[in-house]
Amino acid sequence: MAVAAPGAWGALQAGRARLVAAGRAWLGPGWRLSGSWAGRREGPAVWAGGPAQRRGYSSEAKTEDELRVRHLEAENRGADLKERAKMHASEVGPFVSKIRAVINDIANLPVPTIAAIDGLALGGGLELALACDIRVAASSAKMGLVETKLAIIPGGGGTQRLPRAIGMSLAKELIFSARVLDGQEAKAVGLISHVLEQNQEGDAAYRKALDLAREFLPQGPVAMRVAKLAINQGMEVDLVTGLAIEEACYAQTIPTKDRLEGLLAFKEKRPPRYKGE
């Protein structure tokens, strides 16, 4: 799966936004998400924000193995605030609703997603990263929800996902102040999982995200999907209900061929050959 933030999503003012995708999900022009997951083999998706010059779309994969990982480069120069200033008040609500819907689609993807921040992720850029399961960043990266500087509030899920990521009090502090954090500061508050020193190519976070994706790819696709579902839904309810959700999700793995393949591979001391079924 490959997804990126069009400039209208906020001040992701970096250049090259690169995503590694997996499964039979392909986004052509327009960044379509709904209905794009047609295949059974699913793997992690990586979103990366950093410096870029061009937009390109990968061609359809030719083999089943190629469907596990895809690469997309896109130009992301941030929100055009001059354009936004010309919008009629009646246009703003529907515009932001579309942004929120796309980011929600990303959050609901049935595979692990990793946001790699090598440049700036401000406003909508950070909201996009917050919709991913895991975030990694270069120490030189800059990120924050800065909307209050413009006398608005985060509208792409930031007021909900940031408190869930770092806690209510600190999220309020960052949103009220419109503070921008670097990679080290973001790691200290728990906003990101890993922080890297930037390399000469300017893609340290992207490379780390790929390393994480490689760790995820060998695992059972069905198990990965329901594990994400169990965690996401369980975090929104009390422990007793969460354990019931876990039980229901576990039950989905029992009749799968992948579960039997995993047990057989363990017995034979060989890598499993999962088919997502």
Short mmCIF file of C-alpha atoms in Angstrom, two decimals, residues 33 37 101-111 113 131 133 161 225 228-229 232:
data_model
loop_
_atom_site.label_atom_id
_atom_site.label_comp_id
_atom_site.label_asym_id
_atom_site.label_seq_id
_atom_site.Cartn_x
_atom_site.Cartn_y
_atom_site.Cartn_z
CA LEU A 33 -8.01 4.39 -0.90
CA TRP A 37 -7.35 -3.72 -1.13
CA ALA A 101 -11.89 11.01 5.57
CA VAL A 102 -8.71 10.15 3.67
CA ILE A 103 -6.60 10.19 6.84
CA ASN A 104 -9.19 7.95 8.51
CA ASP A 105 -8.92 5.56 5.57
CA ILE A 106 -5.18 5.39 6.17
CA ALA A 107 -5.70 4.74 9.89
CA ASN A 108 -8.10 1.91 9.03
CA LEU A 109 -5.83 0.14 6.56
CA PRO A 110 -5.75 -3.58 7.47
CA VAL A 111 -1.94 -3.74 7.45
CA THR A 113 1.71 1.35 8.46
CA ALA A 131 -2.76 7.90 11.51
CA ASP A 133 0.78 2.62 13.42
CA ARG A 161 -4.90 11.00 17.86
CA ARG A 225 -4.46 -7.85 10.26
CA LYS A 228 -3.89 -4.56 14.51
CA LEU A 229 -7.68 -4.74 14.81
CA ASN A 232 -6.90 -0.54 17.87
#
